[in-house]
C-alpha cells in the first residue's frame, strides 16, 4: 500500500486509537476474571483444580481465535473481525455474570472470552500497526500499551469492586459492558486497512503462513514468544496463591493490584518472593515481571512485523501470539510440581530456562546480522538496500 493510499484511508495522526481502544476493551474483558477466582472458590465451593480450569478455559478459546482471526482479517478486513470480537467479548462477560450461580457459566464465559480475545488481538495488532504508518516503528509499542491498559485496568477495577461493592459476582463486570458499548461504534468507524492487493482469495490459502516456517521466526521469535505471558502469568496466577493466607480479607484487592503492576511495569525476584512468602516481594516481582512482559512483547512484535509481507501481517502475528500464549500454561506445571520441590526451587528452574532461551536467541540472531552485511550490496551512502535487508531477515 503506497503513501497516497494510506492518506486516502485517513491513516496517521490519532486514527490508531480507535483500534487501540477496541483491543484494550477486549483485553479488559480477558483479565477482569482473574482477581475474582478466590470469590468463586468460596461462594461456589470449587476446588483449586476447578478454579484453575476455569482460568485455563480461556486458552482453549484463544488459540483458534488467534489462528482464524488473523488470516480472516487479512482476507476480509480488520474491522470485520474486530467489531464482532468486541460484541463477543461483551457476551462472554454476560455469561460470567451468570457464573455466580454455577461453574458451567464460568466455563462458557471464559471460552467465549478466549475466542474474542484471539480474534481481537490478531486483527487488532495488524490494524494498529497499519493505522500507525505515519509513525514508523510505533505500532508494536502502541499495541503493547493498548493490551497492557486492558490487562491492567480490567482486573484492578474488577478486584476493587469485588472487594467492596455490593453483588460482588455481578457488579465487577459492569464497567466492561459499558466500555464495550463505547468501543464498538468507534471501532466501526475506524479507517479500514485490510483486504490488500495480493491477499489470498480463499480462506484455506490465507491460513497458510510461509513466513512462520522461516529460519529467523523459528529460531528467534518462537523461543522468545512464550516468555511474553510466561512472565506475566507467574505474577498473575502463581505468586499470589503462595501468600493468600497472609492477606486476611483483602485477597481480592491484592490480586487486582498485583495484576495491574504486572501489566504496568525477573524470575530471581520471584524466587526471593516465594522463599520469603512476602506480599511486598510479590509486588516487586510483579513490577519486574511486568517489565519483562512489555519488553518481550514489543521485541517479538517488531520482529514479526519485519518478517511479514503486508498481505500476511495479521496471519503471521497470529502465529506469534499463539506461541506467546503458551506462557499462560506456566502456573499449572509449577503448581503440579509443588509436591516434588519447593516454589523457590521451581522458580530457579524457570530462571535457568530463561537464561538458556536468552543464549539460544542471541546465538540464532547473531549470524543473521553477519549475513546481512555480507549479502546486501552497498548503496552510494554505504548502507544496504531495504529489499536486501528484508530478504536476509527472513
Coordinates of C-alpha atoms in Angstrom, one line a residue:
X1 CA 0.0 0.0 0.0
X2 CA 1.6 3.3 -1.1
X3 CA 1.6 6.6 0.8
X4 CA -1.2 8.1 -1.3
X5 CA -3.5 5.1 -0.5
X6 CA -2.6 5.4 3.2
X7 CA -3.6 9.1 3.1
X8 CA -6.9 8.2 1.4
X9 CA -7.7 5.8 4.2
X10 CA -7.1 8.6 6.7
X11 CA -4.2 6.8 8.3
X12 CA -1.9 8.7 10.6
X13 CA -2.4 11.1 13.4
X14 CA -4.7 9.7 16.0
X15 CA -6.8 7.3 14.0
X16 CA -5.0 4.3 15.6
X17 CA -6.6 4.9 19.0
X18 CA -10.0 3.6 17.8
X19 CA -8.4 0.2 17.2
X20 CA -6.3 0.6 20.3
X21 CA -9.4 1.2 22.4
X22 CA -11.0 -1.9 20.9
X23 CA -8.0 -4.0 21.8
X24 CA -7.9 -2.6 25.3
X25 CA -11.6 -3.3 25.8
X26 CA -11.2 -6.9 24.8
X27 CA -8.1 -7.2 27.0
X28 CA -10.1 -5.8 29.9
X29 CA -12.7 -8.5 29.3
X30 CA -10.0 -11.2 29.2
X31 CA -8.4 -10.4 32.5
X32 CA -11.2 -9.0 34.7
X33 CA -11.9 -12.5 35.8
X34 CA -8.5 -13.2 37.4
X35 CA -8.9 -11.4 40.8
X36 CA -12.4 -13.0 41.3
X37 CA -11.0 -16.5 41.5
X38 CA -11.0 -16.6 45.3
X39 CA -14.6 -15.3 45.3
X40 CA -15.8 -18.2 43.2
X41 CA -13.8 -20.7 45.1
X42 CA -15.5 -19.7 48.4
X43 CA -19.0 -18.9 47.0
X44 CA -19.4 -22.0 44.8
X45 CA -17.3 -24.4 46.9
X46 CA -15.0 -25.1 44.0
X47 CA -11.7 -27.0 44.3
X48 CA -8.4 -25.3 43.4
X49 CA -8.2 -27.5 40.4
X50 CA -11.6 -26.5 39.1
X51 CA -10.9 -22.8 39.7
X52 CA -7.6 -23.1 37.7
X53 CA -9.5 -25.0 35.0
X54 CA -11.9 -22.1 34.5
X55 CA -8.9 -19.8 34.1
X56 CA -7.3 -22.2 31.6
X57 CA -10.6 -22.5 29.6
X58 CA -9.7 -19.1 28.2
X59 CA -6.7 -20.5 26.4
X60 CA -8.8 -23.2 24.7
X61 CA -10.8 -20.5 23.0
X62 CA -7.9 -18.1 22.5
X63 CA -5.8 -20.3 20.2
X64 CA -8.4 -20.9 17.5
X65 CA -9.5 -17.3 17.8
X66 CA -5.9 -16.2 17.0
X67 CA -5.3 -18.7 14.2
X68 CA -8.5 -17.8 12.5
X69 CA -8.9 -14.1 13.3
X70 CA -5.6 -13.0 11.7
X71 CA -6.0 -14.8 8.3
X72 CA -9.7 -13.8 8.1
X73 CA -8.8 -10.2 8.7
X74 CA -6.1 -10.3 6.0
X75 CA -8.8 -11.6 3.6
X76 CA -11.9 -9.6 4.7
X77 CA -10.5 -6.6 6.6
X78 CA -9.6 -5.7 10.1
X79 CA -12.9 -4.1 11.0
X80 CA -15.0 -7.1 10.0
X81 CA -13.1 -9.1 12.6
X82 CA -12.6 -6.7 15.5
X83 CA -16.1 -5.3 15.7
X84 CA -17.7 -8.8 16.2
X85 CA -14.9 -9.6 18.6
X86 CA -15.9 -6.7 20.8
X87 CA -19.5 -7.9 20.8
X88 CA -18.4 -11.5 21.6
X89 CA -16.2 -10.2 24.5
X90 CA -19.3 -8.5 25.9
X91 CA -21.3 -11.7 25.5
X92 CA -18.6 -13.5 27.4
X93 CA -18.9 -11.0 30.3
X94 CA -22.7 -11.6 30.4
X95 CA -22.0 -15.3 30.8
X96 CA -19.5 -14.6 33.6
X97 CA -22.2 -12.6 35.4
X98 CA -24.4 -15.7 35.4
X99 CA -21.3 -17.6 36.7
X100 CA -22.2 -16.6 40.2
X101 CA -24.9 -19.3 40.1
X102 CA -22.8 -22.2 38.8
X103 CA -19.4 -23.1 37.4
X104 CA -20.9 -24.1 34.0
X105 CA -21.5 -20.4 33.2
X106 CA -17.9 -19.6 34.1
X107 CA -16.5 -22.2 31.7
X108 CA -18.7 -20.9 28.9
X109 CA -17.9 -17.3 29.6
X110 CA -14.1 -17.9 29.7
X111 CA -14.3 -19.9 26.5
X112 CA -16.2 -17.1 24.7
X113 CA -13.8 -14.5 26.1
X114 CA -10.9 -16.5 24.8
X115 CA -12.3 -16.7 21.2
X116 CA -13.0 -13.0 21.3
X117 CA -9.5 -12.2 22.6
X118 CA -7.8 -14.3 20.0
X119 CA -9.7 -12.7 17.1
X120 CA -9.2 -9.1 18.5
X121 CA -5.5 -9.4 19.3
X122 CA -4.5 -10.9 16.0
X123 CA -6.6 -8.5 13.8
X124 CA -6.1 -5.5 16.2
X125 CA -2.3 -5.8 16.2
X126 CA -2.2 -5.6 12.4
X127 CA -4.8 -2.8 12.4
X128 CA -2.9 -0.7 14.9
X129 CA 0.4 -1.2 13.0
X130 CA -1.2 -0.1 9.7
X131 CA -3.0 2.9 11.3
X132 CA 0.4 3.9 12.7
X133 CA 2.1 4.0 9.3
X134 CA 2.9 7.7 9.7
X135 CA 4.9 7.0 12.8
X136 CA 7.3 4.3 11.8
X137 CA 8.1 1.7 14.4
X138 CA 5.3 2.9 16.8
X139 CA 2.9 0.0 16.0
X140 CA 4.3 -2.6 18.4
X141 CA 4.6 0.0 21.2
X142 CA 1.1 1.2 20.8
X143 CA -0.3 -2.3 20.7
X144 CA 1.6 -3.2 23.9
X145 CA 0.2 -0.1 25.6
X146 CA -3.3 -0.9 24.5
X147 CA -3.1 -4.5 25.7
X148 CA -1.4 -3.5 28.9
X149 CA -4.1 -0.9 29.7
X150 CA -6.8 -3.5 29.3
X151 CA -4.9 -6.3 31.1
X152 CA -4.1 -3.9 34.0
X153 CA -7.2 -1.8 34.5
X154 CA -9.7 -4.7 34.0
X155 CA -8.6 -6.8 36.9
X156 CA -7.9 -3.7 39.0
X157 CA -11.4 -2.3 38.7
X158 CA -13.0 -5.7 39.0
X159 CA -11.0 -6.6 42.1
X160 CA -11.8 -3.4 43.8
X161 CA -15.5 -3.7 43.1
X162 CA -15.5 -7.4 44.1
X163 CA -13.9 -6.4 47.4
X164 CA -16.1 -3.5 48.4
X165 CA -19.1 -3.2 46.1
X166 CA -22.5 -5.0 46.5
X167 CA -23.2 -8.0 44.4
X168 CA -19.5 -8.9 44.0
X169 CA -20.3 -11.6 41.5
X170 CA -22.0 -9.2 39.1
X171 CA -21.1 -5.5 39.7
X172 CA -17.3 -6.0 38.8
X173 CA -18.3 -6.9 35.2
X174 CA -20.5 -3.8 34.6
X175 CA -17.6 -1.5 33.6
X176 CA -16.5 -3.8 30.9
X177 CA -20.0 -3.8 29.4
X178 CA -20.1 0.0 29.4
X179 CA -16.6 0.1 27.8
X180 CA -17.7 -2.3 25.1
X181 CA -20.7 -0.2 24.3
X182 CA -18.4 2.8 23.8
X183 CA -15.7 1.0 21.9
X184 CA -17.9 -0.8 19.4
X185 CA -19.2 2.2 17.4
X186 CA -15.8 3.8 17.5
X187 CA -14.2 0.8 16.0
X188 CA -16.9 0.5 13.4
X189 CA -15.9 4.0 12.2
X190 CA -12.2 3.5 12.2
X191 CA -10.4 3.5 8.8
X192 CA -10.2 0.1 7.2
X193 CA -6.7 -1.0 6.2
X194 CA -7.1 -4.8 5.4
X195 CA -8.1 -6.5 2.2
X196 CA -4.8 -5.6 0.5
X197 CA -4.0 -6.5 -3.1
X198 CA -2.3 -9.9 -3.1
X199 CA -4.1 -11.2 -0.1
X200 CA -5.2 -14.8 -0.5
X201 CA -8.6 -15.2 -2.2
X202 CA -9.5 -18.3 -0.3
X203 CA -9.5 -18.8 3.5
X204 CA -7.6 -22.1 3.1
X205 CA -4.8 -20.2 1.4
X206 CA -5.0 -17.4 4.0
X207 CA -4.4 -19.9 6.7
X208 CA -1.0 -20.8 5.2
X209 CA 1.8 -18.6 6.6
X210 CA 5.1 -19.4 4.8
X211 CA 7.0 -16.9 6.9
X212 CA 6.2 -19.0 10.0
X213 CA 8.5 -21.7 8.6
X214 CA 11.4 -19.3 8.1
X215 CA 14.7 -19.7 9.9
X216 CA 14.5 -16.5 11.9
X217 CA 10.9 -17.0 13.0
X218 CA 11.7 -20.5 14.2
X219 CA 15.0 -19.7 16.0
X220 CA 14.4 -16.2 17.3
X221 CA 10.6 -15.4 17.6
X222 CA 9.4 -18.8 18.7
X223 CA 11.8 -19.2 21.6
X224 CA 11.1 -15.7 22.8
X225 CA 7.3 -15.7 22.5
X226 CA 6.3 -17.9 25.5
X227 CA 8.1 -15.6 27.9
X228 CA 5.8 -12.8 27.0
X229 CA 2.9 -14.2 29.0
X230 CA 5.0 -16.8 30.9
X231 CA 6.5 -13.9 32.9
X232 CA 3.1 -12.3 33.4
X233 CA 1.3 -15.4 34.4
X234 CA 3.8 -16.2 37.2
X235 CA 3.0 -12.9 38.7
X236 CA -0.7 -13.1 37.9
X237 CA -1.7 -16.6 38.9
X238 CA 1.2 -18.4 40.7
X239 CA 2.8 -16.0 43.2
X240 CA -0.4 -14.5 44.7
X241 CA -1.5 -18.0 45.6
X242 CA 1.6 -18.5 47.7
X243 CA 0.8 -15.6 50.0
X244 CA -3.0 -15.8 50.1
X245 CA -3.0 -17.0 53.7
X246 CA -1.2 -13.8 54.8
X247 CA -3.7 -11.4 53.2
X248 CA -6.7 -11.8 55.5
X249 CA -9.8 -10.5 53.9
X250 CA -8.0 -8.5 51.2
X251 CA -7.1 -11.3 48.8
X252 CA -9.3 -9.9 46.0
X253 CA -7.9 -6.4 46.0
X254 CA -4.4 -7.6 46.4
X255 CA -4.8 -9.9 43.3
X256 CA -6.1 -6.9 41.4
X257 CA -3.2 -4.7 42.4
X258 CA -0.6 -7.3 41.6
X259 CA -2.2 -7.8 38.1
X260 CA -2.1 -4.1 37.5
X261 CA 1.6 -3.9 38.5
X262 CA 2.4 -6.8 36.2
X263 CA 0.9 -5.1 33.2
X264 CA 2.3 -1.7 34.0
X265 CA 5.9 -2.5 34.6
X266 CA 12.8 -11.4 36.5
X267 CA 12.5 -14.7 37.9
X268 CA 15.2 -14.2 40.5
X269 CA 13.0 -11.6 42.3
X270 CA 10.1 -14.1 42.1
X271 CA 12.4 -16.7 43.7
X272 CA 13.0 -14.4 46.6
X273 CA 9.3 -13.6 47.0
X274 CA 8.5 -17.3 47.1
X275 CA 11.2 -18.1 49.6
X276 CA 10.2 -15.3 52.0
X277 CA 6.4 -15.7 51.5
X278 CA 6.3 -11.9 51.4
X279 CA 3.4 -9.9 49.9
X280 CA 5.8 -7.0 49.5
X281 CA 8.2 -9.0 47.4
X282 CA 5.4 -10.3 45.3
X283 CA 4.6 -6.7 44.4
X284 CA 8.3 -6.1 43.5
X285 CA 8.3 -9.3 41.4
X286 CA 5.2 -8.1 39.6
X287 CA 6.9 -4.9 38.6
X288 CA 10.0 -6.8 37.3
X289 CA 7.9 -9.5 35.5
X290 CA 5.6 -6.8 34.1
X291 CA 8.6 -5.0 32.6
X292 CA 9.8 -8.4 31.2
X293 CA 6.3 -8.9 29.6
X294 CA 6.4 -5.4 28.0
X295 CA 10.0 -5.8 26.6
X296 CA 9.4 -9.3 25.2
X297 CA 6.1 -8.2 23.7
X298 CA 7.5 -5.2 21.9
X299 CA 10.6 -7.0 20.6
X300 CA 8.5 -10.0 19.4
X301 CA 6.0 -7.8 17.6
X302 CA 8.7 -5.7 16.0
X303 CA 10.5 -8.9 14.7
X304 CA 7.2 -10.3 13.3
X305 CA 6.4 -7.0 11.5
X306 CA 9.8 -7.0 9.9
X307 CA 9.3 -10.6 8.6
X308 CA 5.7 -10.4 7.5
X309 CA 4.6 -9.5 4.0
X310 CA 1.9 -6.7 4.2
X311 CA -0.9 -9.1 2.9
X312 CA 0.0 -11.7 5.6
X313 CA 0.8 -9.4 8.6
X314 CA -2.2 -10.5 10.7
X315 CA -1.7 -14.1 9.9
X316 CA 2.0 -14.1 11.0
X317 CA 1.1 -12.1 14.1
X318 CA -1.5 -14.7 14.9
X319 CA 1.1 -17.5 14.7
X320 CA 3.4 -15.5 17.0
X321 CA 0.7 -14.7 19.5
X322 CA -0.5 -18.4 19.6
X323 CA 3.0 -19.3 20.7
X324 CA 3.2 -16.5 23.2
X325 CA 0.1 -17.5 24.9
X326 CA 1.6 -20.9 25.7
X327 CA 3.2 -18.9 28.5
X328 CA -0.2 -18.8 30.3
X329 CA 0.3 -22.5 31.0
X330 CA 3.4 -21.9 33.2
X331 CA 1.5 -21.8 36.5
X332 CA -0.1 -25.2 36.0
X333 CA 3.1 -27.3 35.8
X334 CA 4.5 -25.2 38.6
X335 CA 1.5 -25.9 40.8
X336 CA 1.6 -29.6 39.9
X337 CA 5.3 -29.9 40.6
X338 CA 4.8 -28.4 44.1
X339 CA 4.7 -31.9 45.5
X340 CA 8.2 -32.6 44.2
X341 CA 10.0 -29.3 45.1
X342 CA 9.5 -26.0 46.9
X343 CA 8.4 -22.9 45.0
X344 CA 11.9 -21.3 45.2
X345 CA 13.5 -24.3 43.6
X346 CA 10.9 -24.5 40.9
X347 CA 11.3 -20.8 40.1
X348 CA 15.1 -21.2 39.9
X349 CA 14.5 -23.9 37.3
X350 CA 12.4 -21.4 35.3
X351 CA 15.2 -18.9 35.7
X352 CA 17.6 -21.4 34.2
X353 CA 15.3 -21.9 31.3
X354 CA 15.1 -18.2 30.7
X355 CA 18.8 -17.9 30.6
X356 CA 19.1 -20.8 28.2
X357 CA 16.5 -19.2 26.0
X358 CA 18.4 -15.9 26.0
X359 CA 21.6 -17.7 24.9
X360 CA 19.8 -19.6 22.2
X361 CA 18.1 -16.5 20.8
X362 CA 21.3 -14.4 20.9
X363 CA 23.2 -17.1 19.1
X364 CA 20.5 -17.5 16.5
X365 CA 20.2 -13.8 15.8
X366 CA 23.9 -13.0 15.5
X367 CA 24.7 -14.9 12.3
X368 CA 21.8 -13.1 10.6
X369 CA 23.5 -9.7 11.2
X370 CA 26.7 -11.1 9.6
X371 CA 24.8 -12.4 6.7
X372 CA 23.1 -9.1 6.2
X373 CA 26.4 -7.3 5.9
X374 CA 27.9 -9.9 3.5
X375 CA 24.8 -10.3 1.3
X376 CA 23.4 -6.8 0.9
X377 CA 25.0 -4.7 -2.0
X378 CA 26.2 -1.3 -0.9
X379 CA 24.4 1.8 -1.9
X380 CA 26.3 5.1 -2.6
X381 CA 25.9 6.1 1.0
X382 CA 27.3 2.8 2.1
X383 CA 24.0 1.5 3.6
X384 CA 22.4 -1.9 2.5
X385 CA 19.3 -1.6 0.4
X386 CA 16.0 -2.2 2.2
X387 CA 14.9 -5.0 -0.1
X388 CA 18.1 -6.9 0.5
X389 CA 17.9 -6.4 4.3
X390 CA 14.3 -7.6 4.3
X391 CA 15.2 -10.8 2.4
X392 CA 18.1 -11.6 4.8
X393 CA 15.9 -11.1 7.9
X394 CA 13.5 -13.6 6.5

